[in-house]
XYZ file of C-alpha atoms in Angstrom:
282
model
C 157.202 70.821 83.837
C 159.087 72.065 86.911
C 159.841 70.676 90.342
C 157.173 71.879 92.751
C 159.732 73.672 94.917
C 161.468 75.538 92.064
C 160.834 78.938 93.692
C 160.430 77.835 97.300
C 161.421 80.501 99.804
C 161.421 83.306 97.254
C 159.315 86.458 97.525
C 158.120 87.870 94.201
C 156.692 91.362 93.706
C 154.540 91.658 90.579
C 153.311 95.092 89.493
C 149.912 95.006 87.837
C 149.560 91.548 89.356
C 145.814 91.607 89.880
C 144.791 90.586 86.372
C 145.994 89.233 83.047
C 149.611 88.286 82.499
C 150.689 89.618 85.898
C 148.132 87.489 87.733
C 149.071 84.397 85.721
C 152.768 84.879 86.460
C 152.082 85.425 90.152
C 149.905 82.322 90.346
C 152.549 80.171 88.665
C 155.244 81.495 90.980
C 153.025 80.670 93.940
C 152.382 77.153 92.667
C 156.147 76.680 92.553
C 156.628 77.727 96.171
C 157.063 81.510 96.102
C 155.172 84.021 98.220
C 153.470 86.651 96.074
C 153.249 90.426 96.531
C 151.081 92.260 94.017
C 150.372 95.943 93.534
C 148.088 97.982 91.317
C 145.710 100.922 91.357
C 142.404 99.119 92.013
C 142.040 97.762 95.537
C 139.019 95.598 94.700
C 140.927 93.872 91.894
C 143.914 93.293 94.170
C 141.724 91.888 96.940
C 140.041 89.499 94.526
C 143.407 88.307 93.215
C 144.785 87.709 96.717
C 141.633 85.749 97.575
C 142.192 83.524 94.526
C 145.848 83.042 95.413
C 145.009 82.027 98.966
C 142.282 79.677 97.744
C 145.031 77.937 95.777
C 147.182 77.683 98.904
C 149.510 80.525 97.924
C 150.903 82.979 100.480
C 150.014 86.393 99.054
C 149.517 90.043 99.942
C 148.652 93.220 98.056
C 149.141 96.969 98.311
C 147.567 99.763 96.315
C 150.150 101.615 94.240
C 150.261 103.919 91.248
C 153.736 103.159 89.904
C 153.899 106.624 88.338
C 154.312 108.053 91.855
C 157.767 107.396 93.384
C 156.420 108.016 96.890
C 153.768 105.326 96.481
C 156.387 102.983 95.043
C 158.601 103.460 98.104
C 155.658 102.955 100.466
C 154.687 99.790 98.609
C 158.144 98.282 98.907
C 158.184 99.234 102.612
C 154.856 97.448 103.084
C 156.029 94.227 101.484
C 159.388 94.311 103.262
C 157.521 94.554 106.562
C 155.179 91.737 105.529
C 157.684 89.279 104.059
C 161.074 90.442 105.354
C 162.621 90.523 101.891
C 161.879 90.600 98.153
C 163.859 88.360 95.801
C 162.155 88.905 92.448
C 160.624 91.977 90.815
C 158.319 91.575 87.824
C 157.642 94.928 86.139
C 154.372 94.095 84.417
C 152.175 97.176 84.973
C 151.267 98.676 81.615
C 149.013 101.099 79.801
C 148.286 101.018 76.076
C 145.651 101.734 73.445
C 145.473 101.980 69.658
C 145.201 105.373 67.982
C 146.580 107.307 65.014
C 149.505 109.171 66.542
C 148.425 112.568 65.203
C 145.252 112.302 67.282
C 147.057 111.747 70.585
C 147.069 114.458 73.232
C 150.147 115.095 75.403
C 148.161 113.683 78.331
C 147.495 110.415 76.494
C 151.167 110.072 75.612
C 152.291 110.866 79.170
C 149.844 108.363 80.671
C 151.463 105.451 78.836
C 155.046 106.660 79.293
C 154.349 107.244 82.987
C 153.125 103.734 83.708
C 155.392 101.743 81.420
C 158.719 103.582 81.533
C 158.669 105.770 84.628
C 156.897 103.123 86.696
C 159.451 100.494 85.726
C 162.333 102.851 86.490
C 160.912 103.901 89.871
C 160.225 100.350 91.027
C 163.556 99.024 89.752
C 165.535 101.798 91.437
C 163.606 101.570 94.700
C 164.172 97.854 95.086
C 167.585 97.765 93.420
C 169.039 100.353 95.791
C 167.866 98.278 98.752
C 169.351 95.101 97.323
C 172.681 96.834 96.750
C 172.688 98.439 100.190
C 171.891 95.119 101.895
C 174.181 92.999 99.747
C 171.226 90.933 98.517
C 171.065 89.259 95.121
C 167.907 89.678 93.047
C 166.237 89.262 89.681
C 164.263 91.861 87.718
C 161.971 90.574 84.969
C 160.459 93.219 82.696
C 157.541 92.546 80.352
C 158.251 94.344 77.079
C 157.053 93.689 73.511
C 158.527 92.855 70.114
C 157.854 96.366 68.848
C 160.246 97.618 71.529
C 162.918 97.020 68.871
C 160.929 97.119 65.624
C 158.642 100.029 66.443
C 154.970 99.985 65.458
C 152.460 102.466 64.192
C 149.279 103.202 66.142
C 150.837 102.324 69.522
C 153.658 104.873 69.461
C 153.619 105.813 73.179
C 153.863 102.146 74.133
C 156.568 101.459 71.546
C 158.670 104.356 72.826
C 158.165 103.385 76.468
C 158.890 99.684 75.954
C 162.028 100.554 73.973
C 163.172 102.557 76.980
C 162.469 99.636 79.303
C 164.446 97.272 77.082
C 167.383 99.702 77.128
C 167.104 99.760 80.929
C 167.240 95.953 81.058
C 170.351 95.772 78.906
C 172.092 98.656 80.670
C 171.511 97.494 84.237
C 172.318 93.900 83.297
C 175.882 95.129 82.850
C 176.028 97.761 85.580
C 174.402 95.787 88.407
C 175.721 92.305 87.623
C 178.576 92.926 90.073
C 175.961 93.123 92.833
C 174.432 89.766 91.911
C 171.375 91.392 90.331
C 170.142 89.946 87.034
C 167.901 91.723 84.526
C 165.872 89.822 81.940
C 162.838 90.545 79.781
C 160.008 88.761 78.011
C 158.526 90.075 74.752
C 155.069 88.526 74.329
C 153.105 88.372 71.115
C 149.298 88.288 71.253
C 148.114 87.026 74.642
C 144.495 88.236 74.759
C 143.284 89.496 78.145
C 140.345 91.606 79.261
C 142.547 94.710 79.170
C 143.995 94.046 75.715
C 140.574 93.352 74.270
C 139.337 96.638 75.692
C 142.271 98.829 74.679
C 143.967 97.068 71.766
C 141.326 94.820 70.183
C 138.083 96.788 70.701
C 136.717 95.466 67.410
C 137.112 91.775 66.438
C 138.848 92.569 63.155
C 141.984 93.773 64.952
C 142.470 90.619 67.024
C 141.657 88.397 64.034
C 144.261 90.128 61.865
C 146.943 89.879 64.540
C 146.331 86.170 65.120
C 146.479 85.524 61.382
C 149.941 87.128 61.337
C 151.201 84.471 63.765
C 152.779 81.536 61.892
C 151.305 79.151 64.493
C 147.859 80.663 63.785
C 146.834 81.039 67.411
C 147.299 83.434 70.323
C 149.517 82.572 73.270
C 148.258 80.768 76.361
C 148.782 82.198 79.825
C 150.458 79.036 81.093
C 153.080 79.402 78.356
C 154.213 82.875 79.381
C 153.905 82.030 83.095
C 156.181 79.008 82.724
C 158.740 81.072 80.819
C 158.613 83.742 83.524
C 159.149 81.090 86.199
C 162.226 79.681 84.504
C 163.831 83.077 83.915
C 163.747 84.069 87.600
C 164.768 80.631 88.871
C 168.261 79.607 89.942
C 168.418 77.433 86.828
C 168.596 80.584 84.689
C 171.254 82.359 86.706
C 173.540 82.780 83.657
C 170.826 84.524 81.642
C 171.363 88.258 82.050
C 170.451 91.169 79.786
C 168.458 88.964 77.424
C 164.946 89.436 76.071
C 163.088 86.216 75.265
C 160.420 86.438 72.572
C 157.278 84.332 72.971
C 155.039 85.187 70.032
C 154.668 82.100 67.848
C 157.044 83.675 65.322
C 154.812 86.706 64.738
C 157.416 89.456 64.571
C 159.576 87.471 62.160
C 156.681 87.445 59.716
C 156.335 91.213 59.782
C 157.721 93.919 62.052
C 155.361 96.231 63.919
C 152.496 94.379 65.569
C 149.906 97.054 64.841
C 151.142 98.430 61.510
C 148.268 96.673 59.733
C 145.845 99.156 61.310
C 146.654 101.510 58.436
C 143.929 99.590 56.595
C 141.189 100.607 59.036
C 138.610 103.049 57.726
C 137.686 106.306 59.420
C 134.348 104.742 60.381
C 136.154 101.846 62.069
C 138.319 104.278 64.040
C 135.186 106.125 65.152
C 133.738 102.805 66.279
C 136.919 102.050 68.250
C 136.794 105.420 70.041
C 133.110 104.899 70.838
C 133.639 101.391 72.221
C 136.695 102.416 74.243
C 134.886 105.324 75.888
C 131.873 103.117 76.648
C 134.077 100.591 78.488
C 135.835 103.175 80.674
């Protein structure tokens, strides 16, 4: 699909890059010539991901980081700057989410999602963006959002609020930082099942089945599809794309706004089952 050297010489930092969408994006970037820096909270997961990257011939490194902590974010960027000498691409992928009736959420549960998704994205973007501006370096920030960032959705309210904030950040900085040669773009995925989404968003099969049936193409997304889109958006071939969010959901949101609104049909017993399964998997 792409020339093998599409991203040659570029250094890409992917938050939450040890698993799922983040890992798939990092791997595709590496296959196209980039060196990959990943961060996350679990060192064993990061180490395993770096091992897989290197097995595939990809130059990669990792650093433990909780993106909710600005000090750890700064230390992480320092680490990768020392290791690679520069960072060209930032992918804000780290996320936290779970399904729940909003009235049952505690302040802590709400803050946990907002902290990772919104604050983490802001901290990482500012930390790297300030360095790019100070050094006169061009860069690209790719944020992973969701279609309910603009439609809203019941039962995932903390995530909807946080992702809406991230999308506003993308559009705002696309204008403000364009003069520095810094682009901001976003991807809004539909259902791309991963281990984390099955644990937190699809803990019972009925939820995933209903979401897939809402997709006009009648299937979930494949990781290679979102990884290829992510590769194009940060490449030099997309240098006139700025402030845009690209939807990749098989047409799902056009069929009905609010990805999780259908959960209003779950019974109280099903919700109890979800809570039980979620706690068991922690």
